[in-house]
GROMACS .gro file of C-alpha atoms in nm:
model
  310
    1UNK     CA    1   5.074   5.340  -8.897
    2UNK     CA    2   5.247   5.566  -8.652
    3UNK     CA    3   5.541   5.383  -8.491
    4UNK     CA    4   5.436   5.504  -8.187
    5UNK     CA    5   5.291   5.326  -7.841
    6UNK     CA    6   5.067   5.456  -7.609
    7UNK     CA    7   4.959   5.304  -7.276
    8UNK     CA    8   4.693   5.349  -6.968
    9UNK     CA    9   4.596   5.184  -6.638
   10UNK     CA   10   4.265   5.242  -6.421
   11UNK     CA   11   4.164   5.083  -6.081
   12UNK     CA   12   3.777   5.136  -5.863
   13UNK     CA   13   3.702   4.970  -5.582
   14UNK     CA   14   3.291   4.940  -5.540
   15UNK     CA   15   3.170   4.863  -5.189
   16UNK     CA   16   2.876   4.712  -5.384
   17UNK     CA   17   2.803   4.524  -5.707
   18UNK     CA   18   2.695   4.622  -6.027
   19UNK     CA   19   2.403   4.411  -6.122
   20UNK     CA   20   2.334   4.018  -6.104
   21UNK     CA   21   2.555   3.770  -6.312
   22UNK     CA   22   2.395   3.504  -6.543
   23UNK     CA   23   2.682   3.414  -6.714
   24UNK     CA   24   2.547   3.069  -6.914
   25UNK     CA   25   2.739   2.724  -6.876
   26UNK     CA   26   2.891   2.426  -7.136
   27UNK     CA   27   2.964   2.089  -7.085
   28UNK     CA   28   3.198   2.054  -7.380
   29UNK     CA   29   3.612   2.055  -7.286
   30UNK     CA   30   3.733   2.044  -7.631
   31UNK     CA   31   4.036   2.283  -7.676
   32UNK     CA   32   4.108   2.463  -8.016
   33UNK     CA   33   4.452   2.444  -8.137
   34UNK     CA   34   4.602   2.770  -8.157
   35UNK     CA   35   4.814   2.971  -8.403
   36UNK     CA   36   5.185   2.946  -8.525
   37UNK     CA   37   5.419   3.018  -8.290
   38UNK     CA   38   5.150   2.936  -7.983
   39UNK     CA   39   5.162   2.603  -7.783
   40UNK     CA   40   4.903   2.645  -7.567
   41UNK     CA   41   4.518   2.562  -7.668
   42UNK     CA   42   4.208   2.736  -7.570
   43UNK     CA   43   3.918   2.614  -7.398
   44UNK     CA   44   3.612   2.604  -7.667
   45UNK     CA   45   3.375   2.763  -7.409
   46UNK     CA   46   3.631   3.080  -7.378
   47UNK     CA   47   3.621   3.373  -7.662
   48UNK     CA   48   3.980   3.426  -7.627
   49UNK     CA   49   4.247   3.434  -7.925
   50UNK     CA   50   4.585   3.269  -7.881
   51UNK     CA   51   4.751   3.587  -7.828
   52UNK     CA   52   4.487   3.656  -7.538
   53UNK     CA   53   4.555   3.352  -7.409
   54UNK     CA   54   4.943   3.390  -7.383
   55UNK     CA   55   4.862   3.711  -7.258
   56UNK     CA   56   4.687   3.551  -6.979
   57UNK     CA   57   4.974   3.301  -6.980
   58UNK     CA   58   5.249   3.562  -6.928
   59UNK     CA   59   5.028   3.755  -6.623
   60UNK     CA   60   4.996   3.490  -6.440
   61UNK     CA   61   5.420   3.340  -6.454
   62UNK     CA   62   5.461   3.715  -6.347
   63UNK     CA   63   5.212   3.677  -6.105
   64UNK     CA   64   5.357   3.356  -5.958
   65UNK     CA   65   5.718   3.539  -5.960
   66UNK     CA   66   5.605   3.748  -5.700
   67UNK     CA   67   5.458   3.484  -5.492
   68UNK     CA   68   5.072   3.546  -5.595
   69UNK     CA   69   4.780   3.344  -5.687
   70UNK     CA   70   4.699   3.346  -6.049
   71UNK     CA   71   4.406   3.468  -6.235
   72UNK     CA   72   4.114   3.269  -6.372
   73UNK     CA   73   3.956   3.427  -6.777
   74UNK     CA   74   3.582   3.437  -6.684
   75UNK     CA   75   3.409   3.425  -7.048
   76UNK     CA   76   3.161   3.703  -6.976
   77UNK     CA   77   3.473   3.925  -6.885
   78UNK     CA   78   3.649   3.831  -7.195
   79UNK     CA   79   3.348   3.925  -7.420
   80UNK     CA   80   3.389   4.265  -7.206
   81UNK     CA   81   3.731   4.291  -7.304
   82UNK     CA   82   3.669   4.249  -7.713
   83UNK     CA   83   3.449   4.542  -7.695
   84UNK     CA   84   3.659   4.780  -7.504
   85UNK     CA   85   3.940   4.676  -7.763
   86UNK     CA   86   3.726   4.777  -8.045
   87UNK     CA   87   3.664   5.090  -7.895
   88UNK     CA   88   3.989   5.194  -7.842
   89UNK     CA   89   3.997   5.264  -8.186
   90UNK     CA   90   3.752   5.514  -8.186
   91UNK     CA   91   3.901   5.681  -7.841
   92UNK     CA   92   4.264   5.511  -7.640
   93UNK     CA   93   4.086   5.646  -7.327
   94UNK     CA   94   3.940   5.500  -7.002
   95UNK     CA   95   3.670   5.651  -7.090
   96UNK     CA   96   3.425   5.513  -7.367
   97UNK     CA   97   3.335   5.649  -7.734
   98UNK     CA   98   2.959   5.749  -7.525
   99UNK     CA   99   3.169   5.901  -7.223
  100UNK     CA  100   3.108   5.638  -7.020
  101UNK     CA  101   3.359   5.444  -6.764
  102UNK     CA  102   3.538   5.177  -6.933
  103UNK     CA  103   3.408   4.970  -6.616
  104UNK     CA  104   3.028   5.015  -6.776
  105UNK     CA  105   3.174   4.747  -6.978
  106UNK     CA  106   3.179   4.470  -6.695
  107UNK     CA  107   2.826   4.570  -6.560
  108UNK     CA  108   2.700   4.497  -6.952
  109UNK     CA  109   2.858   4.187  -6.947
  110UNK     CA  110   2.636   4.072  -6.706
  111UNK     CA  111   2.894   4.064  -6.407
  112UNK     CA  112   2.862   4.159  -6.036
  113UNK     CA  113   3.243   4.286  -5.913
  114UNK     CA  114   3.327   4.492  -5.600
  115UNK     CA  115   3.675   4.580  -5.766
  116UNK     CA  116   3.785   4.640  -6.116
  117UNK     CA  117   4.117   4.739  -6.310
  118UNK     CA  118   4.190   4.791  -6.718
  119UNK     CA  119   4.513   4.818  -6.856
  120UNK     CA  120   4.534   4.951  -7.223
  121UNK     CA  121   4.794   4.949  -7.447
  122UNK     CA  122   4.860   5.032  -7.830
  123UNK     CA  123   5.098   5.001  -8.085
  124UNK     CA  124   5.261   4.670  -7.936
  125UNK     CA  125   5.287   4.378  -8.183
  126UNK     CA  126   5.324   4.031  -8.011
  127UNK     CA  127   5.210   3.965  -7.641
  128UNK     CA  128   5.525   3.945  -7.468
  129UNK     CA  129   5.581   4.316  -7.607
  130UNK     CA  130   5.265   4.458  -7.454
  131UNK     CA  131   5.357   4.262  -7.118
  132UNK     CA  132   5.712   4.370  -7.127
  133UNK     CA  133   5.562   4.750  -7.154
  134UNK     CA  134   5.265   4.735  -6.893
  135UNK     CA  135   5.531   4.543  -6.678
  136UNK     CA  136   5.785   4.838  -6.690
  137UNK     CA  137   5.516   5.106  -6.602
  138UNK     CA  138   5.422   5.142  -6.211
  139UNK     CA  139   5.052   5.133  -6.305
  140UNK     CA  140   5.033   4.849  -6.496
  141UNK     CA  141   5.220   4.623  -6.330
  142UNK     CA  142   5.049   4.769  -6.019
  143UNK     CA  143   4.718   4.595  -6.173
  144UNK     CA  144   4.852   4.277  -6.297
  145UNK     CA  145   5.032   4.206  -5.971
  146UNK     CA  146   4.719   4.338  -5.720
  147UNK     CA  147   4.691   4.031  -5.514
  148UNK     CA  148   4.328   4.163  -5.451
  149UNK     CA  149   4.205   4.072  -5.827
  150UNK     CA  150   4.066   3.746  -5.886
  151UNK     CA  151   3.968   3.720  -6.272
  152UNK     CA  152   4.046   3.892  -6.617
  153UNK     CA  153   3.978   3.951  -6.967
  154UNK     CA  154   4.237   3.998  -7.234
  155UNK     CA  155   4.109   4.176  -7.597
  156UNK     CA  156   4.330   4.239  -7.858
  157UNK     CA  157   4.229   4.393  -8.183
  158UNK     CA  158   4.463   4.488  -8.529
  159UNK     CA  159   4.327   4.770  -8.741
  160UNK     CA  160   4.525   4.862  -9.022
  161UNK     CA  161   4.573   5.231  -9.130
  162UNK     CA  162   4.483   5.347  -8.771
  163UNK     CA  163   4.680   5.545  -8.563
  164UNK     CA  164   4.857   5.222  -8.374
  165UNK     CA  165   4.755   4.936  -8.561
  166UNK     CA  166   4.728   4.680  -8.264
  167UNK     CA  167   4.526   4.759  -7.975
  168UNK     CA  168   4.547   4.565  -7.626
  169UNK     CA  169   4.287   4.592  -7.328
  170UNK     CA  170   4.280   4.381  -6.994
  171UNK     CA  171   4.036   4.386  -6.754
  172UNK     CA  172   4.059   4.267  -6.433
  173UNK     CA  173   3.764   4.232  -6.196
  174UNK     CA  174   3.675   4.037  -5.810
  175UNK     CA  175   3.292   3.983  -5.766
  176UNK     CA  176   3.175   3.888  -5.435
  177UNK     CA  177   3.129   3.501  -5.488
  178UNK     CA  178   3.494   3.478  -5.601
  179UNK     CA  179   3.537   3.106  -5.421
  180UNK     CA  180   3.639   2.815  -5.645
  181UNK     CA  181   3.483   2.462  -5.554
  182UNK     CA  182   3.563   2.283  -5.858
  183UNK     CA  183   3.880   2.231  -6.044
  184UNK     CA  184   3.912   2.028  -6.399
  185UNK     CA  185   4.225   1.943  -6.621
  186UNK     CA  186   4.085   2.020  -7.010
  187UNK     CA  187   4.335   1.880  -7.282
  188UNK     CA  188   4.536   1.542  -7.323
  189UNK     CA  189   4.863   1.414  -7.187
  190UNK     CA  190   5.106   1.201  -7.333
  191UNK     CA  191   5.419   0.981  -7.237
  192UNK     CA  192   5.738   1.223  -7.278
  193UNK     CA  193   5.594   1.586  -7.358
  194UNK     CA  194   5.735   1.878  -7.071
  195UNK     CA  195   5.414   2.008  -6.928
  196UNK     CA  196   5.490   2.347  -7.024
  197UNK     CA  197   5.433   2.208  -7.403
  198UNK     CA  198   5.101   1.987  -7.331
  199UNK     CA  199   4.907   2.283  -7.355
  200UNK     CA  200   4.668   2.179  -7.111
  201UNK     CA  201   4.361   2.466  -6.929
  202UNK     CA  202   4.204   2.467  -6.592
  203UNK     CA  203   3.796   2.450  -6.580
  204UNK     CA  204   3.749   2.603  -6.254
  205UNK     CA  205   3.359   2.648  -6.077
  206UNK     CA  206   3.366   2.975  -5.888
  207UNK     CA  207   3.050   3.187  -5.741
  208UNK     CA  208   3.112   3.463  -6.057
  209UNK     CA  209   3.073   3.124  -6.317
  210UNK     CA  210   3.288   2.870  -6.491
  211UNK     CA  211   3.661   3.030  -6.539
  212UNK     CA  212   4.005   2.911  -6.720
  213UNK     CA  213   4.347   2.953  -6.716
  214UNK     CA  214   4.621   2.766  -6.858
  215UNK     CA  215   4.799   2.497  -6.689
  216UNK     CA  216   5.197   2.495  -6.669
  217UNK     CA  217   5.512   2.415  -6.445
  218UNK     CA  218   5.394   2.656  -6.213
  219UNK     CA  219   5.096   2.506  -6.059
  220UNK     CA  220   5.211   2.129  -6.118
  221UNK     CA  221   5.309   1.944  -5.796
  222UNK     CA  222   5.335   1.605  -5.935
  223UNK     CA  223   5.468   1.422  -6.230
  224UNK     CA  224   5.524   1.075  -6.201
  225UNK     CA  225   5.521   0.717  -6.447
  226UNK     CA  226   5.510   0.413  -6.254
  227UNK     CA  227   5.339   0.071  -6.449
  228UNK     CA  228   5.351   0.288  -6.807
  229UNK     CA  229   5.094   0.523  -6.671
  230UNK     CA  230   5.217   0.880  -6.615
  231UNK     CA  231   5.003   1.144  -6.384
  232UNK     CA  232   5.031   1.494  -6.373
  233UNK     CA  233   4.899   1.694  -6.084
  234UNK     CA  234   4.779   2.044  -6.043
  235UNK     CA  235   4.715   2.236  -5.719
  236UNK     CA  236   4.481   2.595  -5.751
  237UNK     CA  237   4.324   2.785  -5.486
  238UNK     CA  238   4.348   2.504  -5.264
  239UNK     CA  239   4.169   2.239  -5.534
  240UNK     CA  240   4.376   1.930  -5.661
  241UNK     CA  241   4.327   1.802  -5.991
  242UNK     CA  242   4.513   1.487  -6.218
  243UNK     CA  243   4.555   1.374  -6.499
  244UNK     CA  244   4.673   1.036  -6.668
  245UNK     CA  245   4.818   0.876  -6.984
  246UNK     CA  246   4.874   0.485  -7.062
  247UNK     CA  247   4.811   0.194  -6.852
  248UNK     CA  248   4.749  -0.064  -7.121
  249UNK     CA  249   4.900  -0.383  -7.063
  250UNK     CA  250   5.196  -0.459  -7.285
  251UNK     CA  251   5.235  -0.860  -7.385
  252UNK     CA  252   5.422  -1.031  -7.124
  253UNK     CA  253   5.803  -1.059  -7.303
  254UNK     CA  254   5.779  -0.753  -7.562
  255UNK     CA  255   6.056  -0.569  -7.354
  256UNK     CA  256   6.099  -0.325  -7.649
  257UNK     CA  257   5.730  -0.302  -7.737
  258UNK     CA  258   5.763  -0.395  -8.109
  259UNK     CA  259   5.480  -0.666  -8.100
  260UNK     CA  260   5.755  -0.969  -8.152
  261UNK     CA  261   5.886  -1.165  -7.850
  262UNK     CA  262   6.315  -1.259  -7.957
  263UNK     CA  263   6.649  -1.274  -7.809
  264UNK     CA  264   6.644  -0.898  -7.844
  265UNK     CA  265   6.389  -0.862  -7.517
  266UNK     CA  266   6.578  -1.160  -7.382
  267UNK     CA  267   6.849  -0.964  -7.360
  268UNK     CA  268   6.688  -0.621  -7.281
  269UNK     CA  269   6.562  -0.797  -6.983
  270UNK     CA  270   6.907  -0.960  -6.895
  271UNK     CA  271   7.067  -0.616  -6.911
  272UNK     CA  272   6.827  -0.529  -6.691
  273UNK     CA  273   6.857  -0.755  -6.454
  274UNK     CA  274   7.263  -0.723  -6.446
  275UNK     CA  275   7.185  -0.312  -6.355
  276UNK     CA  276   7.379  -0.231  -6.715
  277UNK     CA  277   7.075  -0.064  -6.841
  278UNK     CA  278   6.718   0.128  -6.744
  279UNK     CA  279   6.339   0.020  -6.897
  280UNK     CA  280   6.075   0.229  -6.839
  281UNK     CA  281   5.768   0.161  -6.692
  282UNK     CA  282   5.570  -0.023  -6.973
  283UNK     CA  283   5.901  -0.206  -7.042
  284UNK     CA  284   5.966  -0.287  -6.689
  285UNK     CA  285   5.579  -0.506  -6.691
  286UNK     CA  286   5.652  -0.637  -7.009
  287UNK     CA  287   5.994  -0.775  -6.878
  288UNK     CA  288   5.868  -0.901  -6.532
  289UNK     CA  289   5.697  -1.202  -6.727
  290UNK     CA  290   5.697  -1.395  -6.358
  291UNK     CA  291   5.476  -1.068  -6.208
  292UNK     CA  292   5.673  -1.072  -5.897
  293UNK     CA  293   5.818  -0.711  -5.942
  294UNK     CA  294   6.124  -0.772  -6.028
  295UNK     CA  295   6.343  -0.805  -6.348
  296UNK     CA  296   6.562  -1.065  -6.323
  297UNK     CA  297   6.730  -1.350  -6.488
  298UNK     CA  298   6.486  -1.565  -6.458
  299UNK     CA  299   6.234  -1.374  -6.659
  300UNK     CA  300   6.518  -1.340  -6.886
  301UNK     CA  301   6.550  -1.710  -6.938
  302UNK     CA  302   6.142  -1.743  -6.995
  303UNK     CA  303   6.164  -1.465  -7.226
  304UNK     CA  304   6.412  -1.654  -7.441
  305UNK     CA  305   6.224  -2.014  -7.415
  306UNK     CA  306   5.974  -1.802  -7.529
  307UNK     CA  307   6.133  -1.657  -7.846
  308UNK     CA  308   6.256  -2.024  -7.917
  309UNK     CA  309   5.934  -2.140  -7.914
  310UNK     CA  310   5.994  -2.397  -7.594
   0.00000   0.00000   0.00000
């Protein structure tokens, strides 16, 4: 394989769409773990690999550095994007192995756009390499940070033997029914994990079809555990979504949640209550045996009569 890298950019603007979208729908929101090395997980209705998907990760922090919106992986558009990487095998052009315009590729997809944009790239191995070079050229970053673009597909191919090896594509695309009216959280939360790690996705509704995107820090207005029940909040386009973990009742006296009520919790509790130490939400109900709020020597005392047995 040549050690060298090649990249392109192209951007149209249509003042009319290509043909009708019929872009087909799934109820499932399972999300498939990802490679090594990956921590995000990708929606099972989205054709995207994991390092699509951190592709699509890393546009959109850039995207958010400079104060923009970010940008939603429309399914049909991916599927656009794995052929144009294929192709770039045959011919690293703009231009198609049949001559035609790489955008020919959207309008066979089945998608209606009024603007379009590909970036292509070759040669790069990992995904923060082919975003660190389309980043440092004017063109590509031109496309990745055009506040006019709504939705893209990311295709990335390996061929061995051929001139590059690796082959990148993005597409980027705005059809004119680009308004999101639904917003869901796809994945699972947990007590402690950062919600960069959770590797939770977006399901968004929008006029062009169901779209995704991962969710991280940047969109996240809210992260809160009161009772043993932490919610995370999102904010997109203007839609507000949550999501929650815990809320099962812990036994009245278990302070440290280990299924037996002794002088340990008594004294959890006590510690509590003389502002030596913190407990957490699900310890805090489990130590407020008297349920009015507060932890405090009294439920200290019942938690010990308790462990006695009185």
């Amino acid at each position: 394989m040549k050690k060298t890298i090649a990249i392109l950019t192209a951007f149209i603007m249509l003042v009319f769409p290509c043909i009708s979208a019929g872009a087909a729908e799934s109820r499932t929101t399972e999300l498939r773990t990802t490679g090594p090395g990956y921590a995000a997980k990708v929606p099972a209705e989205v054709p995207a690999s994991a390092q699509e998907w951190e592709v699509l990760r890393i546009v959109n922090a850039e995207r958010a550095n400079a104060g923009l919106q970010p940008l939603t992986m429309l399914p049909a558009l991916q599927s656009a994007t794995d052929v144009r990487a294929l192709e770039l095998i045959q011919s690293f052009s703009h231009t198609r192995p049949n001559g035609s315009s790489c955008f020919t590729a959207i309008a066979e997809a089945g998608l209606n756009y009024i603007s379009a944009g590909e970036n292509i790239a070759a040669g790069y191995g990992t995904p923060a390499q082919v975003m660190d070079g389309w980043m440092n050229s004017s063109g590509h970053r031109a496309n990745i940070l055009n506040s006019g673009f709504k939705h893209i597909g990311v295709g990335y191919t390996y061929s061995q033997g051929t001139d590059y090896g690796s082959y990148w594509v993005q597409l980027f695309c705005t059809g004119p029914s680009c308004a999101y009216s639904g917003f869901e959280i796809l994945g699972e939360l947990d007590a402690g994990t950062p919600v960069d790690s959770l590797g939770l996705a977006g399901r968004f509704t929008c006029g062009e079809g169901r779209c995704y995107m991962p969710l991280t820090s940047a969109s996240c207005v809210g992260d809160v555990t009161s009772n043993g029940v932490r919610t995370v909040t999102f904010s997109c386009f203007g839609l507000t979504a949550s999501i929650s973990f815990g809320g099962a009742s812990p036994t009245p006296g278990d302070v440290d949640l280990n299924g037996v009520i002794d002088s340990t919790d008594a004294l959890l509790c006590l510690r509590c209550a003389l502002g030596v130490m913190e407990l957490d939400g699900m310890q805090f109900a489990a130590a407020d045996v008297n349920g009015n709020g507060q932890c405090d020597s009294t439920d200290a005392l019942l938690i010990l009569r308790s462990a006695l047995g009185l």
